Amino acid sequence: MWGGRFALGPSEALDALNRSLPVDHRLWPQDVAASKAWVHALGRVGVLTPTEESHLLDGLDRVAERLADGAAVGAPDEDVHTLVERLLYEEVGAVAGKLHTGRSRNDQVATDLRLWTLNAIDQLDADLAALGRTVLARARDGIDDILPGYTHGQRAQPVRWAYVLLAHAWPLVRDRQRLADARRRVAELPLGSGALAGSGFPVDRVLLKEALGFRSVSANALDATGDRDFVAEVLFALTLAGMHLSRLAAEVVLYASAEFGFVKLADEFSTGSSLLPQKRNPDVFELTRAKAARVLGDLVALLATLKGLPAGYSKDLQEDKSLLFDAFDTLGLVLPALTGAIATLEVNRDRMRAALDASLRATDLADLLVEAGVPFRESHGLVGRLVREAERAGVPLDRVAPAVAAQIHPALGAALSQLGTWEDSVEGRATPGGSSRKSVEDQLEELRKALLPGGVP
Ligand code: ARG
């Protein structure tokens, strides 16, 4: 394909380093689709006769059939583009040599990879939405289950289990939005850029754009052939999504421990230990955490690859594909397993309840004192003293002797008797976005719309 100017062929060592077919073979459907669009474009400007055009189109269809039957397996070619072209020669003979007119592998690979990425984004979006809907379904079941809410890993205030789950659903909506936003910039057509300076033939790039389902046409060929911002952006979106899954996983690992016991993993999503017969290990969640690190590694490797490059194509860019594929593959493995594991989690509402201790009412007490006219800073200090007394006496916060409470502040006794139930406490935080039933129900409804399949609204 490029050997004309060399007396000798490439060394085996160079070939082994240079070949990208083992990674990029999966771009063949995109390479065939882009080639067919290119054949039309060449036909329209008279580079191909109508007969040549139809030979090439039929030939590309047969190439696609052969590739679908595994023709790429063990093929000796340098990359997917040379593979498709060689197979086309086998199908249609010398006219295959006209396909590459006015085109370069530089604009070709950028086009193929963008096409592949558009499809991959849509699949990942569907997986993220499916996880989100599962979290939502579990939240609907968990609206009446109350447990301690934590900050700094310390019991802070009572919240609904549904509310905790929804805190992990909202990031998924942002992930979908980020992917949808990045998708717009992925859908910019580089084809027709040639190697760096544009195509030598007046092909209609707008028609190419429409034929291949892109949104716009790249503005500068040198930029378009060397631009991998779309890979970086999508890898960042995937990294952040992976990080969200990791945080959800970290929380479940904690709650599945015997110490918390808030949830129990279903048999089909638990693993055992080869030594410890009693173990029910949360491997799904641990691997979810670890895989997020791997996706971050893909992003970092891509950015490090890009930063030293001048404008235009450099062979360094060939490395983009293994990173992007790896990130999508990784999340494609994680998401179905995580979704299944969340769908089948058994919730132990008694353990959640049992973890609620009266210290979680400290803020409620301080708020009640505020209602009795005490400035908040002062009421915070007064309740702090009550906490200290409770700790000293070894009793729950609401069991401090009334006389002791009254000594701290005369309004404390009344406040203690007004505390009410755990539900009252949760309902007390009714601001939009708070943990009250109304707020949780509003969120459930908003999230239902934001997590519908078929793209984020
Ligand atoms: N296999 C190459 C890649 O993935 C295709 C582009 C090669 N371009 C070139 N001028 N050698 O980046």
Tab-separated table of C-alpha atoms and ligand atoms in Angstrom:
chain	number	residue	atom	x	y	z
A	1	MET	CA	0.000	0.000	0.000
A	2	TRP	CA	2.891	2.397	0.622
A	3	GLY	CA	5.911	0.313	-0.395
A	4	GLY	CA	6.658	1.935	-3.783
A	5	ARG	CA	9.400	4.261	-2.581
A	6	PHE	CA	11.278	1.552	-0.614
A	7	ALA	CA	13.681	-1.048	-1.968
A	8	LEU	CA	13.115	-3.341	1.011
A	9	GLY	CA	9.973	-4.218	2.951
A	10	PRO	CA	9.574	-3.400	6.657
A	11	SER	CA	11.458	-5.459	9.221
A	12	GLU	CA	9.469	-7.939	11.262
A	13	ALA	CA	10.088	-5.892	14.394
A	14	LEU	CA	8.729	-2.729	12.793
A	15	ASP	CA	5.738	-4.616	11.464
A	16	ALA	CA	4.953	-6.014	14.890
A	17	LEU	CA	5.088	-2.560	16.447
A	18	ASN	CA	3.308	-0.752	13.656
A	19	ARG	CA	0.390	-3.090	12.990
A	20	SER	CA	-2.890	-1.961	14.462
A	21	LEU	CA	-5.175	-4.610	12.986
A	22	PRO	CA	-5.330	-6.618	16.243
A	23	VAL	CA	-6.953	-3.543	17.827
A	24	ASP	CA	-8.716	-1.714	15.007
A	25	HIS	CA	-10.295	-4.706	13.221
A	26	ARG	CA	-13.484	-3.873	15.078
A	27	LEU	CA	-13.793	-0.687	13.022
A	28	TRP	CA	-14.598	-2.700	9.917
A	29	PRO	CA	-18.345	-1.912	9.796
A	30	GLN	CA	-17.522	1.797	10.010
A	31	ASP	CA	-14.706	1.482	7.473
A	32	VAL	CA	-17.023	-0.208	4.997
A	33	ALA	CA	-19.823	2.325	5.575
A	34	ALA	CA	-17.465	5.285	5.139
A	35	SER	CA	-15.949	3.677	2.046
A	36	LYS	CA	-19.360	3.227	0.475
A	37	ALA	CA	-20.210	6.868	1.110
A	38	TRP	CA	-16.837	7.782	-0.402
A	39	VAL	CA	-17.576	5.712	-3.514
A	40	HIS	CA	-20.814	7.683	-3.994
A	41	ALA	CA	-18.948	10.946	-3.521
A	42	LEU	CA	-16.292	9.956	-6.074
A	43	GLY	CA	-18.985	8.862	-8.521
A	44	ARG	CA	-20.713	12.209	-8.234
A	45	VAL	CA	-17.554	14.105	-9.240
A	46	GLY	CA	-16.838	11.792	-12.175
A	47	VAL	CA	-13.825	9.974	-10.681
A	48	LEU	CA	-15.789	6.731	-11.022
A	49	THR	CA	-18.119	5.737	-13.845
A	50	PRO	CA	-21.571	4.516	-12.775
A	51	THR	CA	-20.462	0.935	-13.548
A	52	GLU	CA	-17.307	1.264	-11.444
A	53	GLU	CA	-19.379	2.802	-8.679
A	54	SER	CA	-21.787	-0.135	-8.581
A	55	HIS	CA	-18.933	-2.679	-8.787
A	56	LEU	CA	-17.239	-1.078	-5.838
A	57	LEU	CA	-20.461	-0.853	-3.814
A	58	ASP	CA	-21.318	-4.507	-4.459
A	59	GLY	CA	-17.732	-5.450	-3.710
A	60	LEU	CA	-17.818	-3.585	-0.392
A	61	ASP	CA	-21.012	-5.415	0.532
A	62	ARG	CA	-19.311	-8.733	-0.136
A	63	VAL	CA	-16.286	-7.572	1.877
A	64	ALA	CA	-18.640	-6.777	4.744
A	65	GLU	CA	-20.129	-10.268	4.550
A	66	ARG	CA	-16.695	-11.826	4.662
A	67	LEU	CA	-15.680	-9.674	7.602
A	68	ALA	CA	-18.876	-10.566	9.419
A	69	ASP	CA	-17.873	-14.199	8.864
A	70	GLY	CA	-14.529	-13.561	10.556
A	71	ALA	CA	-12.243	-12.639	7.634
A	72	ALA	CA	-10.260	-10.320	9.929
A	73	VAL	CA	-9.171	-13.179	12.200
A	74	GLY	CA	-5.489	-13.886	11.629
A	75	ALA	CA	-5.340	-11.523	8.614
A	76	PRO	CA	-1.793	-10.285	7.865
A	77	ASP	CA	-2.750	-6.689	7.035
A	78	GLU	CA	-1.342	-3.601	8.705
A	79	ASP	CA	-4.678	-2.189	9.771
A	80	VAL	CA	-8.408	-2.374	9.136
A	81	HIS	CA	-8.204	0.063	6.225
A	82	THR	CA	-5.627	-1.951	4.286
A	83	LEU	CA	-7.539	-5.122	5.141
A	84	VAL	CA	-10.790	-3.789	3.667
A	85	GLU	CA	-8.980	-2.598	0.562
A	86	ARG	CA	-7.174	-5.937	0.052
A	87	LEU	CA	-10.435	-7.861	0.385
A	88	LEU	CA	-12.024	-5.448	-2.071
A	89	TYR	CA	-9.277	-6.254	-4.592
A	90	GLU	CA	-10.068	-9.918	-4.117
A	91	GLU	CA	-13.724	-9.208	-4.832
A	92	VAL	CA	-13.614	-6.715	-7.706
A	93	GLY	CA	-10.033	-6.685	-9.031
A	94	ALA	CA	-8.145	-3.616	-10.238
A	95	VAL	CA	-11.027	-1.148	-9.936
A	96	ALA	CA	-10.546	-1.486	-6.143
A	97	GLY	CA	-7.471	0.680	-6.647
A	98	LYS	CA	-9.741	3.658	-7.381
A	99	LEU	CA	-11.374	3.657	-3.942
A	100	HIS	CA	-8.538	5.473	-2.202
A	101	THR	CA	-8.633	8.416	-4.640
A	102	GLY	CA	-8.525	11.746	-2.790
A	103	ARG	CA	-8.672	10.001	0.554
A	104	SER	CA	-6.043	9.273	3.188
A	105	ARG	CA	-5.996	6.853	6.065
A	106	ASN	CA	-5.677	9.987	8.176
A	107	ASP	CA	-9.173	11.254	7.414
A	108	GLN	CA	-10.420	7.684	7.091
A	109	VAL	CA	-9.413	6.549	10.578
A	110	ALA	CA	-10.724	9.720	12.177
A	111	THR	CA	-14.056	9.166	10.411
A	112	ASP	CA	-14.266	5.492	11.336
A	113	LEU	CA	-13.442	6.111	14.961
A	114	ARG	CA	-15.979	8.908	15.266
A	115	LEU	CA	-18.657	6.681	13.746
A	116	TRP	CA	-17.749	3.884	16.136
A	117	THR	CA	-17.809	6.271	19.096
A	118	LEU	CA	-21.292	7.579	18.256
A	119	ASN	CA	-22.625	4.051	18.409
A	120	ALA	CA	-20.674	3.195	21.549
A	121	ILE	CA	-22.002	6.298	23.321
A	122	ASP	CA	-25.569	5.253	22.556
A	123	GLN	CA	-25.015	1.780	23.976
A	124	LEU	CA	-23.316	3.067	27.083
A	125	ASP	CA	-26.063	5.623	27.568
A	126	ALA	CA	-28.619	2.816	27.468
A	127	ASP	CA	-26.638	0.860	30.090
A	128	LEU	CA	-26.335	3.899	32.341
A	129	ALA	CA	-30.043	4.610	32.034
A	130	ALA	CA	-30.865	0.978	32.833
A	131	LEU	CA	-28.760	1.150	35.992
A	132	GLY	CA	-30.459	4.417	36.880
A	133	ARG	CA	-33.915	2.894	36.496
A	134	THR	CA	-32.899	-0.024	38.693
A	135	VAL	CA	-31.658	2.344	41.394
A	136	LEU	CA	-34.947	4.206	41.047
A	137	ALA	CA	-37.022	1.041	41.430
A	138	ARG	CA	-35.105	0.169	44.595
A	139	ALA	CA	-35.634	3.718	45.846
A	140	ARG	CA	-39.403	3.411	45.364
A	141	ASP	CA	-39.369	0.312	47.585
A	142	GLY	CA	-37.197	2.067	50.124
A	143	ILE	CA	-39.123	5.260	50.699
A	144	ASP	CA	-40.242	4.229	54.220
A	145	ASP	CA	-36.935	2.735	55.318
A	146	ILE	CA	-35.006	5.121	57.506
A	147	LEU	CA	-31.313	4.830	58.295
A	148	PRO	CA	-28.553	7.107	59.497
A	149	GLY	CA	-27.219	9.479	56.859
A	150	TYR	CA	-23.435	9.812	57.081
A	151	THR	CA	-20.930	12.587	56.556
A	152	HIS	CA	-17.231	12.023	57.337
A	153	GLY	CA	-18.248	8.393	57.866
A	154	GLN	CA	-20.088	9.517	61.022
A	155	ARG	CA	-23.792	9.169	61.765
A	156	ALA	CA	-25.244	12.613	61.060
A	157	GLN	CA	-29.030	12.802	60.507
A	158	PRO	CA	-31.745	10.241	59.739
A	159	VAL	CA	-32.624	9.915	56.043
A	160	ARG	CA	-34.710	7.659	53.834
A	161	TRP	CA	-32.967	4.733	52.105
A	162	ALA	CA	-34.646	6.002	48.932
A	163	TYR	CA	-32.919	9.321	49.429
A	164	VAL	CA	-29.484	7.706	49.679
A	165	LEU	CA	-30.124	5.732	46.502
A	166	LEU	CA	-31.281	8.843	44.672
A	167	ALA	CA	-28.027	10.556	45.611
A	168	HIS	CA	-26.386	7.931	43.394
A	169	ALA	CA	-28.979	8.250	40.603
A	170	TRP	CA	-28.501	11.969	39.942
A	171	PRO	CA	-24.833	11.582	38.960
A	172	LEU	CA	-25.944	9.048	36.337
A	173	VAL	CA	-28.212	11.683	34.814
A	174	ARG	CA	-25.278	14.081	34.632
A	175	ASP	CA	-23.220	11.325	33.005
A	176	ARG	CA	-25.891	10.934	30.347
A	177	GLN	CA	-25.994	14.681	29.776
A	178	ARG	CA	-22.211	14.853	29.513
A	179	LEU	CA	-22.181	12.038	26.970
A	180	ALA	CA	-24.963	13.685	24.964
A	181	ASP	CA	-23.018	16.933	24.938
A	182	ALA	CA	-19.763	15.266	23.904
A	183	ARG	CA	-21.686	13.338	21.266
A	184	ARG	CA	-22.448	16.570	19.399
A	185	ARG	CA	-18.746	17.203	18.948
A	186	VAL	CA	-18.033	13.581	18.038
A	187	ALA	CA	-20.503	13.947	15.169
A	188	GLU	CA	-18.240	16.234	13.135
A	189	LEU	CA	-17.154	14.742	9.808
A	190	PRO	CA	-13.406	14.647	8.998
A	191	LEU	CA	-13.825	12.691	5.734
A	192	GLY	CA	-12.741	14.769	2.765
A	193	SER	CA	-9.783	16.194	4.674
A	194	GLY	CA	-7.260	14.051	2.813
A	195	ALA	CA	-3.958	13.559	4.588
A	196	LEU	CA	-3.836	17.088	5.999
A	197	ALA	CA	-4.646	19.709	3.376
A	198	GLY	CA	-8.021	18.697	1.971
A	199	SER	CA	-8.967	16.346	-0.847
A	200	GLY	CA	-7.619	16.866	-4.355
A	201	PHE	CA	-11.088	16.069	-5.745
A	202	PRO	CA	-14.117	18.331	-5.269
A	203	VAL	CA	-16.167	15.802	-3.270
A	204	ASP	CA	-19.350	17.061	-1.647
A	205	ARG	CA	-18.588	16.896	2.056
A	206	VAL	CA	-22.063	18.018	3.039
A	207	LEU	CA	-23.603	15.059	1.248
A	208	LEU	CA	-21.000	12.793	2.872
A	209	LYS	CA	-21.930	14.206	6.253
A	210	GLU	CA	-25.603	13.461	5.647
A	211	ALA	CA	-24.987	10.010	4.223
A	212	LEU	CA	-22.977	9.015	7.309
A	213	GLY	CA	-25.233	10.698	9.879
A	214	PHE	CA	-22.826	13.382	11.093
A	215	ARG	CA	-24.035	16.766	12.338
A	216	SER	CA	-21.415	19.017	10.800
A	217	VAL	CA	-18.342	19.095	8.617
A	218	SER	CA	-14.900	19.799	10.102
A	219	ALA	CA	-13.598	23.256	9.294
A	220	ASN	CA	-9.851	22.671	8.862
A	221	ALA	CA	-8.315	19.520	7.416
A	222	LEU	CA	-5.067	19.785	9.360
A	223	ASP	CA	-7.030	20.112	12.599
A	224	ALA	CA	-9.542	17.436	11.628
A	225	THR	CA	-6.946	14.741	10.932
A	226	GLY	CA	-4.982	15.399	14.115
A	227	ASP	CA	-7.880	16.185	16.431
A	228	ARG	CA	-8.615	13.616	19.136
A	229	ASP	CA	-10.429	15.989	21.487
A	230	PHE	CA	-13.480	13.827	21.002
A	231	VAL	CA	-11.619	10.794	22.349
A	232	ALA	CA	-10.392	12.782	25.343
A	233	GLU	CA	-13.833	14.207	26.063
A	234	VAL	CA	-15.564	10.882	25.835
A	235	LEU	CA	-12.881	9.228	27.962
A	236	PHE	CA	-13.404	11.934	30.566
A	237	ALA	CA	-17.158	11.350	30.514
A	238	LEU	CA	-16.504	7.626	30.951
A	239	THR	CA	-13.984	8.237	33.711
A	240	LEU	CA	-16.464	10.335	35.633
A	241	ALA	CA	-19.214	7.755	35.096
A	242	GLY	CA	-16.842	5.027	36.298
A	243	MET	CA	-16.031	7.129	39.327
A	244	HIS	CA	-19.746	7.471	40.136
A	245	LEU	CA	-20.220	3.726	39.877
A	246	SER	CA	-17.199	3.307	42.112
A	247	ARG	CA	-18.648	5.535	44.815
A	248	LEU	CA	-21.949	3.697	44.721
A	249	ALA	CA	-20.014	0.439	44.949
A	250	ALA	CA	-17.914	1.668	47.864
A	251	GLU	CA	-21.070	2.482	49.790
A	252	VAL	CA	-22.631	-0.904	49.143
A	253	VAL	CA	-19.430	-2.720	50.210
A	254	LEU	CA	-19.639	-0.859	53.493
A	255	TYR	CA	-23.358	-1.515	53.999
A	256	ALA	CA	-22.948	-5.204	53.138
A	257	SER	CA	-20.418	-5.713	55.943
A	258	ALA	CA	-21.590	-7.530	59.077
A	259	GLU	CA	-20.898	-4.324	61.024
A	260	PHE	CA	-23.524	-2.378	59.072
A	261	GLY	CA	-25.667	-5.237	57.773
A	262	PHE	CA	-27.971	-2.816	55.924
A	263	VAL	CA	-27.959	-4.908	52.753
A	264	LYS	CA	-27.249	-8.487	51.771
A	265	LEU	CA	-26.105	-9.456	48.286
A	266	ALA	CA	-28.130	-12.039	46.403
A	267	ASP	CA	-26.492	-15.429	45.886
A	268	GLU	CA	-26.151	-14.915	42.146
A	269	PHE	CA	-24.223	-11.696	42.681
A	270	SER	CA	-22.059	-12.871	45.576
A	271	THR	CA	-18.776	-14.728	45.486
A	272	GLY	CA	-17.295	-17.116	48.011
A	273	SER	CA	-13.854	-17.467	49.507
A	274	SER	CA	-11.675	-20.484	48.787
A	275	LEU	CA	-10.582	-20.568	52.430
A	276	LEU	CA	-13.333	-18.970	54.482
A	277	PRO	CA	-16.589	-20.894	54.085
A	278	GLN	CA	-18.724	-18.192	55.684
A	279	LYS	CA	-17.807	-15.432	53.237
A	280	ARG	CA	-20.300	-13.698	50.942
A	281	ASN	CA	-17.978	-11.419	49.046
A	282	PRO	CA	-19.082	-8.286	47.173
A	283	ASP	CA	-16.733	-8.826	44.206
A	284	VAL	CA	-19.098	-7.052	41.815
A	285	PHE	CA	-18.774	-3.870	43.811
A	286	GLU	CA	-15.056	-4.201	44.477
A	287	LEU	CA	-14.344	-4.757	40.780
A	288	THR	CA	-16.576	-1.800	39.939
A	289	ARG	CA	-14.298	0.345	42.120
A	290	ALA	CA	-11.133	-1.030	40.566
A	291	LYS	CA	-12.328	-0.799	36.974
A	292	ALA	CA	-12.940	2.915	37.472
A	293	ALA	CA	-9.211	3.279	38.063
A	294	ARG	CA	-8.500	1.513	34.809
A	295	VAL	CA	-10.749	3.878	32.832
A	296	LEU	CA	-9.016	6.844	34.468
A	297	GLY	CA	-5.745	5.308	33.288
A	298	ASP	CA	-7.073	5.264	29.726
A	299	LEU	CA	-7.883	8.970	29.932
A	300	VAL	CA	-4.499	9.876	31.388
A	301	ALA	CA	-2.638	7.823	28.764
A	302	LEU	CA	-4.580	9.515	25.949
A	303	LEU	CA	-3.958	13.039	27.253
A	304	ALA	CA	-0.282	12.273	27.749
A	305	THR	CA	-0.114	10.979	24.178
A	306	LEU	CA	-1.741	14.097	22.739
A	307	LYS	CA	0.162	16.762	24.593
A	308	GLY	CA	3.419	16.501	22.652
A	309	LEU	CA	1.957	16.457	19.149
A	310	PRO	CA	2.012	19.225	16.563
A	311	ALA	CA	-1.147	19.746	14.483
A	312	GLY	CA	-2.073	17.061	11.988
A	313	TYR	CA	-1.727	13.296	12.111
A	314	SER	CA	1.163	11.589	13.869
A	315	LYS	CA	1.370	7.840	14.302
A	316	ASP	CA	1.099	8.362	18.049
A	317	LEU	CA	-2.619	8.800	17.376
A	318	GLN	CA	-2.925	5.153	16.452
A	319	GLU	CA	-2.749	4.418	20.188
A	320	ASP	CA	-6.035	6.249	20.839
A	321	LYS	CA	-8.154	3.271	19.864
A	322	SER	CA	-6.946	0.710	22.378
A	323	LEU	CA	-7.601	3.284	25.134
A	324	LEU	CA	-11.061	4.245	23.951
A	325	PHE	CA	-12.102	0.649	23.281
A	326	ASP	CA	-10.795	-0.422	26.663
A	327	ALA	CA	-12.793	2.226	28.488
A	328	PHE	CA	-16.053	1.339	26.721
A	329	ASP	CA	-15.407	-2.394	27.113
A	330	THR	CA	-14.668	-1.961	30.791
A	331	LEU	CA	-17.851	-0.054	31.576
A	332	GLY	CA	-19.762	-2.414	29.297
A	333	LEU	CA	-18.700	-5.248	31.604
A	334	VAL	CA	-19.273	-3.381	34.838
A	335	LEU	CA	-22.710	-1.888	34.201
A	336	PRO	CA	-24.794	-5.040	33.638
A	337	ALA	CA	-23.214	-6.764	36.643
A	338	LEU	CA	-23.687	-3.742	38.867
A	339	THR	CA	-27.273	-3.315	37.697
A	340	GLY	CA	-28.048	-6.940	38.443
A	341	ALA	CA	-26.427	-6.780	41.841
A	342	ILE	CA	-28.389	-3.650	42.811
A	343	ALA	CA	-31.638	-5.108	41.472
A	344	THR	CA	-31.271	-8.171	43.697
A	345	LEU	CA	-29.885	-6.587	46.888
A	346	GLU	CA	-31.799	-7.618	49.958
A	347	VAL	CA	-32.444	-4.649	52.239
A	348	ASN	CA	-32.449	-5.180	55.999
A	349	ARG	CA	-34.688	-2.387	57.256
A	350	ASP	CA	-34.449	-3.608	60.851
A	351	ARG	CA	-30.679	-3.193	60.813
A	352	MET	CA	-31.136	0.262	59.349
A	353	ARG	CA	-33.578	1.175	62.105
A	354	ALA	CA	-31.338	-0.324	64.759
A	355	ALA	CA	-28.507	1.953	63.653
A	356	LEU	CA	-30.598	5.024	64.406
A	357	ASP	CA	-29.517	6.353	67.777
A	358	ALA	CA	-30.745	9.397	69.593
A	359	SER	CA	-27.598	11.403	68.838
A	360	LEU	CA	-28.990	11.752	65.315
A	361	ARG	CA	-31.626	14.044	66.837
A	362	ALA	CA	-29.102	16.618	68.069
A	363	THR	CA	-29.808	18.982	65.168
A	364	ASP	CA	-33.567	18.576	65.664
A	365	LEU	CA	-33.129	19.574	69.296
A	366	ALA	CA	-31.052	22.612	68.366
A	367	ASP	CA	-33.745	23.602	65.824
A	368	LEU	CA	-36.469	23.233	68.488
A	369	LEU	CA	-34.519	25.564	70.759
A	370	VAL	CA	-34.321	28.044	67.892
A	371	GLU	CA	-38.113	27.878	67.654
A	372	ALA	CA	-38.186	28.706	71.377
A	373	GLY	CA	-36.223	31.872	70.566
A	374	VAL	CA	-32.632	30.750	71.229
A	375	PRO	CA	-30.132	31.916	68.563
A	376	PHE	CA	-28.794	28.908	66.637
A	377	ARG	CA	-25.129	29.329	67.608
A	378	GLU	CA	-26.216	29.282	71.251
A	379	SER	CA	-28.588	26.346	70.812
A	380	HIS	CA	-25.819	24.392	69.073
A	381	GLY	CA	-23.624	24.887	72.147
A	382	LEU	CA	-26.427	23.961	74.534
A	383	VAL	CA	-27.208	20.723	72.701
A	384	GLY	CA	-23.475	20.035	72.590
A	385	ARG	CA	-23.472	20.190	76.384
A	386	LEU	CA	-26.435	17.828	76.479
A	387	VAL	CA	-24.483	15.414	74.248
A	388	ARG	CA	-21.572	15.582	76.652
A	389	GLU	CA	-23.879	14.882	79.619
A	390	ALA	CA	-25.405	11.903	77.783
A	391	GLU	CA	-21.957	10.512	77.030
A	392	ARG	CA	-20.847	11.023	80.623
A	393	ALA	CA	-23.939	9.279	81.974
A	394	GLY	CA	-23.762	6.566	79.297
A	395	VAL	CA	-27.370	7.132	78.177
A	396	PRO	CA	-28.952	8.039	74.822
A	397	LEU	CA	-29.337	11.740	74.134
A	398	ASP	CA	-33.092	11.688	74.784
A	399	ARG	CA	-32.682	9.912	78.146
A	400	VAL	CA	-30.663	12.538	79.970
A	401	ALA	CA	-32.301	13.214	83.310
A	402	PRO	CA	-34.850	16.086	82.909
A	403	ALA	CA	-33.288	17.956	85.823
A	404	VAL	CA	-29.864	17.864	84.143
A	405	ALA	CA	-31.363	19.016	80.831
A	406	ALA	CA	-33.248	21.833	82.515
A	407	GLN	CA	-30.021	22.989	84.122
A	408	ILE	CA	-28.429	23.362	80.679
A	409	HIS	CA	-31.408	25.383	79.416
A	410	PRO	CA	-34.996	25.685	80.649
A	411	ALA	CA	-36.393	25.103	77.129
A	412	LEU	CA	-34.497	21.815	76.662
A	413	GLY	CA	-36.996	19.677	78.567
A	414	ALA	CA	-39.866	20.824	76.372
A	415	ALA	CA	-37.726	20.380	73.241
A	416	LEU	CA	-36.889	16.809	74.237
A	417	SER	CA	-40.577	15.969	74.647
A	418	GLN	CA	-41.394	17.459	71.230
A	419	LEU	CA	-38.882	15.355	69.294
A	420	GLY	CA	-41.460	12.939	67.857
A	421	THR	CA	-40.653	9.969	65.628
A	422	TRP	CA	-37.860	9.305	63.157
A	423	GLU	CA	-40.354	10.023	60.394
A	424	ASP	CA	-41.084	13.414	61.989
A	425	SER	CA	-37.379	14.131	61.952
A	426	VAL	CA	-36.993	13.239	58.285
A	427	GLU	CA	-40.152	15.152	57.368
A	428	GLY	CA	-38.723	18.176	59.138
A	429	ARG	CA	-36.327	18.714	56.242
A	430	ALA	CA	-38.860	19.542	53.551
A	431	THR	CA	-36.880	22.004	51.470
A	432	PRO	CA	-36.689	21.008	47.803
A	433	GLY	CA	-33.889	18.474	47.574
A	434	GLY	CA	-34.309	17.504	51.233
A	435	SER	CA	-35.044	14.082	52.653
A	436	SER	CA	-38.806	14.526	53.229
A	437	ARG	CA	-41.269	12.207	51.503
A	438	LYS	CA	-42.515	14.964	49.207
A	439	SER	CA	-39.003	15.855	48.096
A	440	VAL	CA	-38.121	12.213	47.504
A	441	GLU	CA	-41.331	11.706	45.517
A	442	ASP	CA	-40.617	14.801	43.424
A	443	GLN	CA	-37.128	13.512	42.729
A	444	LEU	CA	-38.445	10.087	41.801
A	445	GLU	CA	-40.692	11.685	39.212
A	446	GLU	CA	-37.964	13.915	37.783
A	447	LEU	CA	-35.534	11.033	37.645
A	448	ARG	CA	-38.090	8.790	35.988
A	449	LYS	CA	-38.133	11.204	33.056
A	450	ALA	CA	-34.378	11.759	33.052
A	451	LEU	CA	-33.662	8.028	32.992
A	452	LEU	CA	-35.977	6.959	30.210
A	453	PRO	CA	-34.285	4.887	27.512
A	454	GLY	CA	-33.512	6.475	24.167
A	455	GLY	CA	-31.375	9.406	25.233
A	456	VAL	CA	-31.441	11.892	28.084
A	457	PRO	CA	-34.174	14.553	27.678
B	1	ARG	N1	-3.749	2.554	11.571
B	1	ARG	C1	-3.655	3.965	11.544
B	1	ARG	C2	-4.259	4.543	12.838
B	1	ARG	O1	-4.956	3.839	13.466
B	1	ARG	C3	-4.353	4.522	10.365
B	1	ARG	C4	-3.830	5.828	9.916
B	1	ARG	C5	-2.480	5.650	9.370
B	1	ARG	N2	-2.059	6.808	8.667
B	1	ARG	C6	-0.845	6.874	8.131
B	1	ARG	N3	-0.547	7.942	7.493
B	1	ARG	N4	0.035	5.916	8.281
B	1	ARG	O2	-4.019	5.671	13.195
